[in-house]
Coordinates of C-alpha atoms in Angstrom, one line a residue:
M168 CA 14.9 17.1 82.2
I169 CA 11.7 15.4 83.4
I170 CA 9.6 17.9 81.4
S171 CA 11.7 17.2 78.3
I172 CA 11.2 13.4 78.6
Y173 CA 7.5 14.0 79.2
R174 CA 7.3 16.1 76.1
S175 CA 9.1 13.6 74.0
S176 CA 6.9 10.8 75.2
Y177 CA 3.8 12.9 74.5
T178 CA 5.1 13.7 71.0
I179 CA 5.8 10.0 70.2
A180 CA 2.3 9.0 71.5
L181 CA 0.7 11.7 69.4
L182 CA 2.6 10.7 66.3
C183 CA 1.6 7.1 66.9
F184 CA -2.0 8.1 67.3
I185 CA -2.0 10.2 64.1
A186 CA -0.3 7.3 62.2
S187 CA -3.0 4.9 63.5
L188 CA -5.7 7.3 62.2
F189 CA -4.1 7.3 58.7
F190 CA -3.8 3.5 58.7
T191 CA -7.4 3.1 59.7
S192 CA -8.5 5.6 57.1
A193 CA -6.4 3.9 54.4
Q194 CA -8.0 0.6 55.4
A195 CA -11.5 2.1 55.2
Q196 CA -10.8 3.7 51.8
S197 CA -9.1 0.7 50.2
S198 CA -10.9 -0.3 47.0
T199 CA -13.1 -3.3 46.6
L200 CA -10.7 -4.6 44.0
E201 CA -7.8 -4.4 46.5
K202 CA -9.9 -6.2 49.2
V203 CA -11.0 -8.9 46.8
K204 CA -7.4 -9.5 45.7
N205 CA -6.1 -9.6 49.2
R206 CA -8.9 -11.9 50.3
G207 CA -8.5 -14.2 47.3
D208 CA -12.2 -14.6 46.5
I209 CA -15.2 -12.6 45.5
N210 CA -18.2 -12.4 47.9
C211 CA -21.0 -12.8 45.4
G212 CA -24.6 -12.5 46.6
V213 CA -27.0 -15.0 45.1
F214 CA -30.5 -16.1 45.9
P215 CA -31.0 -19.9 46.6
D216 CA -33.5 -20.3 43.8
D217 CA -34.7 -22.7 41.1
P218 CA -32.1 -24.3 38.8
A219 CA -31.4 -22.1 35.7
R220 CA -31.2 -19.0 37.8
S221 CA -29.1 -19.7 40.9
A222 CA -29.2 -23.0 42.8
I223 CA -26.9 -25.7 44.2
D224 CA -26.8 -28.8 42.1
L225 CA -26.6 -32.4 43.2
D226 CA -22.9 -32.2 43.3
G227 CA -23.0 -29.3 45.7
H228 CA -22.0 -26.7 43.2
W229 CA -23.8 -23.4 42.5
Q230 CA -25.0 -23.1 38.9
G231 CA -27.4 -20.9 36.9
F232 CA -27.6 -17.8 34.8
Y233 CA -26.7 -15.4 37.6
V234 CA -24.0 -17.7 39.0
D235 CA -22.2 -17.6 35.6
F236 CA -21.8 -13.9 36.0
C237 CA -20.2 -14.5 39.4
R238 CA -17.9 -17.0 37.7
A239 CA -17.0 -14.6 34.9
T240 CA -16.2 -11.9 37.3
A241 CA -13.9 -14.2 39.4
A242 CA -12.2 -15.3 36.2
A243 CA -11.6 -11.7 35.1
V244 CA -10.4 -10.4 38.5
L245 CA -8.8 -13.4 40.2
H246 CA -7.8 -15.5 37.2
N247 CA -10.0 -18.4 38.4
P248 CA -13.8 -18.8 38.1
E249 CA -13.9 -20.9 41.2
F250 CA -12.6 -18.3 43.6
I251 CA -16.0 -17.3 44.8
N252 CA -17.6 -17.1 48.3
Y253 CA -21.3 -17.4 47.6
I254 CA -23.4 -15.4 50.0
E255 CA -27.1 -16.3 50.1
V256 CA -29.4 -13.3 49.9
G257 CA -33.1 -12.6 49.8
S258 CA -35.4 -9.8 48.7
S259 CA -34.3 -7.6 51.6
T260 CA -30.8 -8.8 52.4
R261 CA -29.6 -8.4 48.8
F262 CA -29.4 -4.7 49.7
T263 CA -28.3 -4.9 53.3
T264 CA -25.4 -7.3 52.6
L265 CA -24.0 -4.7 50.2
Q266 CA -24.5 -1.9 52.8
E267 CA -22.8 -4.0 55.4
K268 CA -20.0 -5.0 53.0
K269 CA -20.7 -8.6 53.4
T270 CA -21.0 -8.9 49.6
D271 CA -18.9 -7.3 46.8
V272 CA -21.6 -7.8 44.2
V273 CA -25.1 -9.2 44.1
M274 CA -26.1 -11.3 41.1
Y275 CA -29.8 -11.5 41.5
S276 CA -33.0 -10.8 39.5
S277 CA -33.0 -7.2 40.8
T278 CA -34.8 -4.6 38.8
W279 CA -32.8 -1.4 38.3
T280 CA -34.7 1.6 39.7
H281 CA -33.7 5.1 40.6
D282 CA -35.4 4.7 44.0
R283 CA -33.3 1.7 44.9
E284 CA -30.1 3.4 44.0
H285 CA -31.1 6.4 46.2
K286 CA -32.6 4.4 49.1
Y287 CA -30.0 1.7 49.4
Q288 CA -26.9 3.6 48.1
V289 CA -26.3 0.9 45.4
A290 CA -25.5 1.1 41.8
F291 CA -26.5 -1.0 38.8
P292 CA -23.5 -1.1 36.5
A293 CA -25.2 -2.9 33.6
V294 CA -28.2 -4.8 32.5
Y295 CA -27.8 -8.6 31.9
L296 CA -31.5 -9.4 31.3
F297 CA -34.4 -7.4 29.9
D298 CA -37.6 -8.8 31.4
G299 CA -41.1 -7.7 32.2
Q300 CA -43.7 -8.6 34.8
G301 CA -46.3 -11.2 33.8
F302 CA -48.8 -13.6 35.3
I303 CA -49.2 -17.4 35.4
V304 CA -52.4 -19.2 35.9
R305 CA -53.6 -22.8 36.0
S306 CA -54.6 -24.0 32.5
A307 CA -58.0 -25.2 33.7
T308 CA -59.1 -21.7 34.7
D309 CA -61.0 -19.2 32.5
I310 CA -58.4 -16.5 33.0
Y311 CA -56.9 -15.5 29.7
S312 CA -56.0 -11.8 30.2
I313 CA -55.5 -9.2 32.9
D314 CA -59.1 -8.1 32.8
D315 CA -60.1 -11.7 33.8
L316 CA -58.4 -11.1 37.2
H317 CA -61.4 -9.1 38.4
D318 CA -62.8 -10.8 41.5
K319 CA -59.8 -13.1 41.6
T320 CA -56.9 -13.5 44.0
V321 CA -53.3 -12.9 42.9
C322 CA -50.1 -13.9 44.8
V323 CA -47.0 -11.7 44.8
T324 CA -43.7 -11.7 46.7
K325 CA -43.5 -8.9 49.3
N326 CA -40.8 -6.3 49.3
T327 CA -40.4 -6.3 45.5
S328 CA -41.0 -3.9 42.7
T329 CA -43.5 -6.5 41.4
Q330 CA -45.7 -5.9 44.5
Q331 CA -46.1 -2.2 43.7
N332 CA -46.6 -2.8 40.0
L333 CA -49.5 -5.2 40.8
I334 CA -51.1 -2.6 43.2
D335 CA -50.7 0.1 40.6
L336 CA -52.3 -2.1 37.9
I337 CA -55.3 -3.0 40.2
E338 CA -55.9 0.7 41.0
S339 CA -55.5 1.9 37.4
R340 CA -57.8 -0.8 35.9
G341 CA -60.4 -0.6 38.8
L342 CA -60.1 -4.3 39.4
N343 CA -61.6 -6.0 42.4
T344 CA -58.6 -8.2 42.9
K345 CA -57.4 -9.5 46.2
V346 CA -53.6 -9.6 46.8
L347 CA -51.9 -12.2 48.9
Y348 CA -48.2 -12.1 49.8
S349 CA -46.7 -15.4 49.0
N350 CA -44.0 -16.8 46.6
G351 CA -44.6 -19.2 43.8
D352 CA -44.4 -22.3 46.0
S353 CA -47.8 -21.8 47.4
F354 CA -49.3 -21.3 44.0
F355 CA -47.8 -24.4 42.5
R356 CA -48.8 -26.4 45.5
G357 CA -52.5 -25.6 44.9
G358 CA -52.7 -22.6 47.2
P359 CA -55.6 -20.2 47.3
C360 CA -54.4 -17.8 44.6
D361 CA -55.9 -17.8 41.1
A362 CA -52.7 -16.3 39.6
Y363 CA -49.2 -15.6 40.6
T364 CA -47.3 -12.6 39.3
A365 CA -43.5 -12.0 38.9
D366 CA -41.0 -11.3 36.2
R367 CA -41.8 -13.5 33.2
M368 CA -38.5 -15.3 33.3
N369 CA -39.1 -16.1 37.0
L370 CA -42.5 -17.5 36.2
A371 CA -41.1 -19.7 33.4
T372 CA -38.3 -20.9 35.6
N373 CA -40.8 -21.7 38.4
R374 CA -43.1 -23.6 36.0
A375 CA -40.1 -25.7 34.8
N376 CA -39.0 -26.6 38.3
R377 CA -41.8 -26.4 40.9
T378 CA -44.3 -28.8 39.3
D379 CA -44.3 -32.2 37.7
K380 CA -46.8 -31.1 35.2
P381 CA -45.8 -27.8 33.7
E382 CA -48.4 -28.2 31.0
N383 CA -51.0 -27.5 33.6
Y384 CA -49.9 -23.9 33.8
R385 CA -49.8 -21.1 31.2
L386 CA -48.4 -17.7 31.1
L387 CA -50.8 -14.9 30.2
P388 CA -49.7 -12.9 27.1
D389 CA -49.8 -9.6 29.0
T390 CA -46.6 -7.8 30.2
I391 CA -47.3 -4.9 32.5
S392 CA -43.8 -3.5 33.1
R393 CA -40.3 -3.2 31.9
E394 CA -37.8 -4.8 34.1
P395 CA -34.1 -4.1 33.4
I396 CA -32.3 -6.7 35.5
G397 CA -28.7 -6.3 36.5
P398 CA -26.0 -6.8 39.1
M399 CA -25.8 -4.5 42.1
V400 CA -22.7 -3.0 43.8
R401 CA -22.2 -0.3 46.4
N402 CA -22.2 3.2 44.9
D403 CA -19.0 4.3 46.7
D404 CA -16.4 2.6 44.4
P405 CA -16.5 3.7 40.7
Q406 CA -13.6 1.4 39.7
W407 CA -15.5 -1.7 40.9
Q408 CA -18.6 -0.5 39.1
K409 CA -16.6 -0.2 35.9
I410 CA -15.2 -3.7 36.3
I411 CA -18.6 -5.3 36.8
R412 CA -20.0 -3.4 33.9
A413 CA -17.0 -4.3 31.7
V414 CA -17.5 -8.1 32.5
V415 CA -21.2 -8.0 31.5
H416 CA -20.4 -6.0 28.3
A417 CA -17.5 -8.2 27.4
L418 CA -19.8 -11.3 27.3
I419 CA -22.3 -9.4 25.2
L420 CA -19.7 -8.2 22.8
A421 CA -18.2 -11.7 22.5
E422 CA -21.5 -12.9 21.2
E423 CA -21.8 -10.1 18.7
K424 CA -18.3 -10.9 17.4
N425 CA -19.0 -14.6 17.3
I426 CA -16.5 -15.5 20.0
T427 CA -17.5 -18.6 21.8
L428 CA -16.1 -20.8 24.6
S429 CA -14.9 -23.3 22.0
N430 CA -13.4 -21.0 19.4
I431 CA -11.9 -18.2 21.5
D432 CA -8.3 -19.5 21.2
Q433 CA -8.6 -19.6 17.5
V434 CA -10.0 -16.1 17.4
L435 CA -7.3 -14.9 19.7
E436 CA -4.7 -16.3 17.2
Q437 CA -6.3 -15.3 13.9
S438 CA -8.6 -12.3 14.3
K439 CA -7.5 -9.0 12.7
N440 CA -10.5 -7.1 14.0
A441 CA -9.4 -4.1 16.1
E442 CA -12.2 -4.3 18.6
V443 CA -11.8 -8.0 19.1
R444 CA -8.1 -7.6 19.7
N445 CA -8.9 -4.9 22.2
L446 CA -11.4 -7.1 23.9
L447 CA -9.1 -10.1 24.1
G448 CA -6.1 -8.0 25.3
Q449 CA -3.9 -8.2 22.3
K450 CA -3.8 -4.4 22.0
G451 CA -5.2 -1.4 23.8
Q452 CA -5.2 -0.4 27.5
I453 CA -8.6 -1.5 28.7
G454 CA -7.3 -3.9 31.3
E455 CA -4.9 -1.3 32.6
Q456 CA -7.7 1.3 32.8
L457 CA -9.8 -1.2 34.9
G458 CA -6.9 -2.1 37.2
L459 CA -6.7 -5.6 35.7
D460 CA -4.4 -7.3 33.3
N461 CA -5.0 -7.5 29.5
K462 CA -6.4 -11.0 29.6
W463 CA -9.3 -10.3 31.9
A464 CA -12.0 -10.6 29.2
Y465 CA -10.4 -13.7 27.6
R466 CA -10.6 -15.5 31.0
A467 CA -14.2 -14.4 31.6
I468 CA -15.3 -15.7 28.1
K469 CA -13.2 -18.9 28.5
A470 CA -14.9 -19.6 31.8
V471 CA -18.6 -19.3 30.9
G472 CA -18.9 -18.6 27.1
N473 CA -20.5 -15.6 25.6
Y474 CA -23.8 -14.1 26.6
G475 CA -25.8 -16.2 24.2
E476 CA -24.2 -19.4 25.5
I477 CA -25.1 -18.4 29.0
Y478 CA -28.7 -17.6 28.2
N479 CA -29.3 -20.7 26.0
R480 CA -27.7 -23.0 28.6
H481 CA -30.1 -21.9 31.3
F482 CA -33.1 -20.3 29.7
G483 CA -33.1 -21.1 26.0
L484 CA -35.5 -23.1 23.9
N485 CA -33.5 -26.3 24.3
S486 CA -33.3 -25.9 28.1
K487 CA -35.9 -27.0 30.7
V488 CA -37.2 -23.5 30.9
G489 CA -37.6 -23.2 27.2
I490 CA -38.0 -19.4 26.7
D491 CA -37.2 -17.7 23.4
R492 CA -34.5 -15.0 23.7
G493 CA -36.8 -12.2 22.4
I494 CA -35.1 -8.8 23.0
N495 CA -32.2 -10.5 24.9
Q496 CA -30.2 -10.8 21.7
P497 CA -27.5 -8.7 20.2
W498 CA -28.7 -5.6 18.2
T499 CA -27.3 -7.3 15.1
Q500 CA -29.9 -10.1 15.5
G501 CA -32.9 -7.9 16.3
G502 CA -32.4 -7.6 20.0
I503 CA -31.4 -4.7 22.2
L504 CA -28.2 -6.1 23.8
Y505 CA -25.6 -3.5 23.0
A506 CA -22.0 -3.1 24.4
P507 CA -20.1 0.2 24.4
I508 CA -17.1 0.4 22.0
F509 CA -14.1 -1.5 23.3
K510 CA -11.4 0.9 22.4

């Protein structure tokens, strides 16, 4: 009898242990989407930067180009663009916060490289800005091209692809150029560097915000790299990758189809275009395939506008940054922004 009771207790304990293992495993394997919905907000990694890219305004609200993609994602997934927990990241922690699952997505000026995907086990679901590395100098200098950087000092931010691009350039051109590791602040405060290098959009944004006299600085015409900039996620959740990619492409397609923040309700009511109707959830199963409802893209566009509205609001010719869109336009307007077919 004692042996029977012992065996029964042992069996129950074993079953409880096995059940706890299954529960722990299920928790570990629960999708990012499930975790986000259960938590009620998206942990979006952003860099505390200059206005136009990602910064806290005077009212205490995050704003900027990259922030708008956080907002669009929250609107699509959680039905509210405000349901975001902003996590500040830097050039190194943008990767580690994903690895440690402190962020669900990082919206930063991160260049998509195969090495980063392999080294940090991240994925770049889409490209939301096509940029290239350039140089900024003081207008009073006699530096007009890359070759004029011989016997000069150039500042660059450490732990970036920009750093390696600069070293490769110096070696390939045989330039006697000194490299100092520093961000743009030192350069604009009159530091020892003759030039500062970064992605061209970064340089233009720095010039617009870090000096009272932007006319005293000029961008060199040279572009030494291609920089496909995009959001980053962990590479262990294909569904979440698809959702982030779909949000970026929905905003791009909205511009191509002339859907704006102000006219989206009219388009929703009147459009007969099959792809527009798929995008806005009037037909098709895109939402269901993503694990979302059919109005996900409608909410994203309604929250921040289409891609062109986002770009022009923060970077465009009528903004403080004042940069022409160049190739960051829909393919129908001479650019290279291109969304997959929404069917």
